[in-house]
mmCIF file of C-alpha atoms in Angstrom:
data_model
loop_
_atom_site.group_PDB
_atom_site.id
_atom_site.type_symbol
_atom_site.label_atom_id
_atom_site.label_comp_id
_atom_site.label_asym_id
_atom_site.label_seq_id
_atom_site.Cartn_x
_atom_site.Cartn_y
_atom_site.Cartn_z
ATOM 1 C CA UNK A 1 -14.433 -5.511 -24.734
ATOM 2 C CA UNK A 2 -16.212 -2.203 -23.655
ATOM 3 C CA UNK A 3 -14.545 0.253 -20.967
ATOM 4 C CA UNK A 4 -18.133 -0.828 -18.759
ATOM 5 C CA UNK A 5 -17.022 -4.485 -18.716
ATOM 6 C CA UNK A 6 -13.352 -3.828 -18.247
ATOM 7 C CA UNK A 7 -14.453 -2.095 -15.048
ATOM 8 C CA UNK A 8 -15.412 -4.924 -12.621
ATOM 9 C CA UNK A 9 -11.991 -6.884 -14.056
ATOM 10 C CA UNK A 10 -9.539 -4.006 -12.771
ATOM 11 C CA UNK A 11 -11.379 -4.124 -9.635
ATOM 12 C CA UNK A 12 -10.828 -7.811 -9.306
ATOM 13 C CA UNK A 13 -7.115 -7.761 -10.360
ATOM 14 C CA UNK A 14 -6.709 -5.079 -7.531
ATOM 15 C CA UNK A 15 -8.546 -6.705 -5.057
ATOM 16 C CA UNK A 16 -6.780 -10.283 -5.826
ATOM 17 C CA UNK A 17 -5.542 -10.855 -1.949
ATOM 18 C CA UNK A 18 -2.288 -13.593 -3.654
ATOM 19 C CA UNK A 19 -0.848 -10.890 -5.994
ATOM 20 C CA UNK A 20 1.811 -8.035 -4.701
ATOM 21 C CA UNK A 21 1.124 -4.805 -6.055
ATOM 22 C CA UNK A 22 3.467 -4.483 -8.780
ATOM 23 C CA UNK A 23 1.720 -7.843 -9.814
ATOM 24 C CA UNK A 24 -1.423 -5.820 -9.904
ATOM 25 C CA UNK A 25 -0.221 -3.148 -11.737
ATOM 26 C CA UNK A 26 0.947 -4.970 -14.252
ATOM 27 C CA UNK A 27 -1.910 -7.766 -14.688
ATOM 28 C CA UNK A 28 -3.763 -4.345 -15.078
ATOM 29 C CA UNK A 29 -1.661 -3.440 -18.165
ATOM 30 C CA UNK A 30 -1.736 -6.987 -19.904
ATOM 31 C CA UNK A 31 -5.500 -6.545 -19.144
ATOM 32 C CA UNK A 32 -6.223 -3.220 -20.989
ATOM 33 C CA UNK A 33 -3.083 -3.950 -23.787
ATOM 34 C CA UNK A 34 -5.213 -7.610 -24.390
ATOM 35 C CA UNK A 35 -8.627 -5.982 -24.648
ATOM 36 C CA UNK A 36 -8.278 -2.748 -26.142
ATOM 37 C CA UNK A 37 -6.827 -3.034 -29.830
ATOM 38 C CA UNK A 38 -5.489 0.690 -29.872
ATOM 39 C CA UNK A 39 -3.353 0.501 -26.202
ATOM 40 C CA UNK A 40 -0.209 -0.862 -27.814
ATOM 41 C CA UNK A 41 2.013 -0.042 -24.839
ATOM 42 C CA UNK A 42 0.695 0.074 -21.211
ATOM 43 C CA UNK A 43 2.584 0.908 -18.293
ATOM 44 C CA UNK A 44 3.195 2.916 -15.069
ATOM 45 C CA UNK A 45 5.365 5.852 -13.922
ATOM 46 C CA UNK A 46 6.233 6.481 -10.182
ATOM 47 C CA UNK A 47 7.261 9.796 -8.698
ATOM 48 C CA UNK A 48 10.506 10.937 -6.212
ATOM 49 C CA UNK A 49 9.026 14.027 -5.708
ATOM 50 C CA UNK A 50 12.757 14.505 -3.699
ATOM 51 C CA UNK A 51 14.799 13.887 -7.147
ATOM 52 C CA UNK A 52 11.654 15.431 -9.379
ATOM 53 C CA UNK A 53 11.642 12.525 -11.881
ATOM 54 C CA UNK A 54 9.671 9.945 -12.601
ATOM 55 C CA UNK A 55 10.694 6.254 -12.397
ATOM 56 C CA UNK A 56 9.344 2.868 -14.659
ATOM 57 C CA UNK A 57 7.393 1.049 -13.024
ATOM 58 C CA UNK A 58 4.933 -2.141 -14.304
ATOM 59 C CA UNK A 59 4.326 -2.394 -18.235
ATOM 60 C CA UNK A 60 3.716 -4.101 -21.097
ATOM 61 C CA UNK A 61 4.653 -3.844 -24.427
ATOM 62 C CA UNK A 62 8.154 -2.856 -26.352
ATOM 63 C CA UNK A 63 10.914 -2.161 -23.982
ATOM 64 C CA UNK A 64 12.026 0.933 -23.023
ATOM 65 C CA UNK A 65 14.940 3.394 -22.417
ATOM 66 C CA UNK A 66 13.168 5.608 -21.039
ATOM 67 C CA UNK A 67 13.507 4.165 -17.145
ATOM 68 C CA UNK A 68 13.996 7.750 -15.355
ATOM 69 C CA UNK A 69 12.060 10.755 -16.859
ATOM 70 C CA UNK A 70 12.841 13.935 -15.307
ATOM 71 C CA UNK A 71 9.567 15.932 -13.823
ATOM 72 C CA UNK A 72 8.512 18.656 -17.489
ATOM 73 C CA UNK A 73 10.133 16.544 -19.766
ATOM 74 C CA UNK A 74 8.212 14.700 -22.694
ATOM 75 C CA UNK A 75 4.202 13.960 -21.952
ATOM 76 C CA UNK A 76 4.850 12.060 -18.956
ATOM 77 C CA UNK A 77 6.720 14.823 -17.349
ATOM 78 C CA UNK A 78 4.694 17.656 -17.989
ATOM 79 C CA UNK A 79 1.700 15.357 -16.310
ATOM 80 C CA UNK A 80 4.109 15.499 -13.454
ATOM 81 C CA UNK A 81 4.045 18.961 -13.100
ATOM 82 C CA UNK A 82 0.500 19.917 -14.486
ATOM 83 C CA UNK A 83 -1.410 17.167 -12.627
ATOM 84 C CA UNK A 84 -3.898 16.934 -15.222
ATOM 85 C CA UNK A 85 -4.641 14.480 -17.912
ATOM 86 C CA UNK A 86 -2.458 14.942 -21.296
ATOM 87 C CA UNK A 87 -3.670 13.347 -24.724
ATOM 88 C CA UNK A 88 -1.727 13.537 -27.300
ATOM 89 C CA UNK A 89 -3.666 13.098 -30.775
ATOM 90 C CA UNK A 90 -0.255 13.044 -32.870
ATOM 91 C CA UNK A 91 3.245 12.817 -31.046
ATOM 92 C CA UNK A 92 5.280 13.913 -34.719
ATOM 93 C CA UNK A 93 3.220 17.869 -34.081
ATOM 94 C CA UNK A 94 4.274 17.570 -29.962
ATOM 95 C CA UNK A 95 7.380 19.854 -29.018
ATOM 96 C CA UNK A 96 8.174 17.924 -26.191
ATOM 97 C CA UNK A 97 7.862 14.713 -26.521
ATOM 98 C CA UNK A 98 10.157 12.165 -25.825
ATOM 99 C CA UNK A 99 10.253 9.891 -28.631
ATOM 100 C CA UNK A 100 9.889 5.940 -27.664
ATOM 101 C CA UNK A 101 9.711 4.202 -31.136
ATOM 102 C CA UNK A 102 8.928 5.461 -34.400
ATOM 103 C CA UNK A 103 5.712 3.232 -34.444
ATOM 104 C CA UNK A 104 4.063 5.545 -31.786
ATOM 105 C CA UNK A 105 1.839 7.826 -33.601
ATOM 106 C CA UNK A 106 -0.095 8.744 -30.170
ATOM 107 C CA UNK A 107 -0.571 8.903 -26.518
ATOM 108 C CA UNK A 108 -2.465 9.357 -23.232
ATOM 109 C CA UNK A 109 -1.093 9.879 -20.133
ATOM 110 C CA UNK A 110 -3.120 10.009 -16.431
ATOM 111 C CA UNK A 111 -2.188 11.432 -13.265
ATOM 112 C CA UNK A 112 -2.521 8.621 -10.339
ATOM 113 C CA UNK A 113 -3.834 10.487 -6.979
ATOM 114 C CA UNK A 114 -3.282 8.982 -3.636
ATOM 115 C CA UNK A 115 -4.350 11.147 -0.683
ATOM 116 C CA UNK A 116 -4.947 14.317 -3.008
ATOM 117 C CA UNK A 117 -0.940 13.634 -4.387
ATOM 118 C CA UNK A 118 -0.139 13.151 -7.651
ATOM 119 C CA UNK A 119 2.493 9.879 -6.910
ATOM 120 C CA UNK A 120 2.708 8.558 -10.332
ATOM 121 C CA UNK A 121 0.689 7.965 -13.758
ATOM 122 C CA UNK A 122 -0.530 5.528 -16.629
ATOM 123 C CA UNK A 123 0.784 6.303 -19.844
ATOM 124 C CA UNK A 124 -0.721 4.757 -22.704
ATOM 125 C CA UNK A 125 1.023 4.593 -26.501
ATOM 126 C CA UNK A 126 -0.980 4.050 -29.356
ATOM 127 C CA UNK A 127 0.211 2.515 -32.995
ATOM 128 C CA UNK A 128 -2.878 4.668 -34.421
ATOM 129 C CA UNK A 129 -3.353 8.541 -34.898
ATOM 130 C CA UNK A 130 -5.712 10.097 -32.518
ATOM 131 C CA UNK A 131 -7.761 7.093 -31.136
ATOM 132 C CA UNK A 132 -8.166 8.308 -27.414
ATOM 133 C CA UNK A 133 -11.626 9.848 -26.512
ATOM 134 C CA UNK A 134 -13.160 11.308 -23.611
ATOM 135 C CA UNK A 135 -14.002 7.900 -22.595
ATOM 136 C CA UNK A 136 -10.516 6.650 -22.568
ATOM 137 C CA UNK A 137 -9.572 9.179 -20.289
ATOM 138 C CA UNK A 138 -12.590 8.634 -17.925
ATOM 139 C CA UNK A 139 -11.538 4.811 -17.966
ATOM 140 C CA UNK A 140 -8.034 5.255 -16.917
ATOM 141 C CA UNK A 141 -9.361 7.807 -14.284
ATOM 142 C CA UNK A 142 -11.195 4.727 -13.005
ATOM 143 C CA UNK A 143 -8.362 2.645 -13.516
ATOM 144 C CA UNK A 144 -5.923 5.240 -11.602
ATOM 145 C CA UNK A 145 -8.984 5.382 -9.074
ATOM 146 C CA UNK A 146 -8.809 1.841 -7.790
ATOM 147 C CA UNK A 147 -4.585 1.139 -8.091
ATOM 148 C CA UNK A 148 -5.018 4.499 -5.804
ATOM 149 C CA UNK A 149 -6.801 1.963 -3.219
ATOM 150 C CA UNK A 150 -3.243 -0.270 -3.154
ATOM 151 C CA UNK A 151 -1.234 3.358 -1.694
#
């Protein structure tokens, strides 16, 4: 399925009035793991801007340890602080990344603005070397776009 008609189904998913939002969030992530072959894990981070880390929220694919990330710490971190989109083309030549599983050869990760504030992000793991794109990250800016409606 293209990133044109995964569009008007992340709308729909966050417009669904009988779903809470952490029910969107993560219908969102089956969504894009079920329709794009290279998303292998799919999830959401949430800021405490008060403790500077960032907290789990919604995913799918392998579980995780890593629940709590502090704010500059592996990809997902440094988005915290830098507030701009981070793709990584080959975590094994990253200096800070925070590895998740060895069968993570990639990632992309995508600030989620509400009001102008950066409150949280997708992140995006990838079983293949360097299959994100400039259209990837305009997709998830969409996709961070409308959750941003839910805030």
């Amino acid at each position: 399925m293209t990133f044109q008609e995964l569009k008007p189904k992340v709308s729909e998913i966050t417009l669904n009035t009988n779903l809470s939002i952490d029910e969107k969030l993560l219908a969102v992530c089956q969504l894009l793991s079920d329709s794009i072959s290279y998303y292998n894990w799919v999830g959401f981070y949430f800021a405490n801007h008060e403790a500077k880390t960032l907290h789990l929220g919604p995913y799918v694919g392998a579980e995780t340890d890593h629940t709590v990330i502090p704010f500059g710490k592996g990809i997902c971190g440094q988005v915290a602080v830098s507030n701009n989109n981070f793709v990584v083309p080959d975590v094994s030549a990253q200096d800070n990344y925070i590895a998740c599983s060895f069968t993570v050869k990639s990632e992309i990760v995508v600030p989620l603005f509400v009001n102008g504030e950066n409150i949280g992000q997708i992140d995006i793991d990838s079983h293949v070397i360097d299959p994100f794109t400039e259209e990837d990250e305009r997709f998830l800016e969409f996709v961070n776009e409308e959750i941003a409606k839910l805030y």
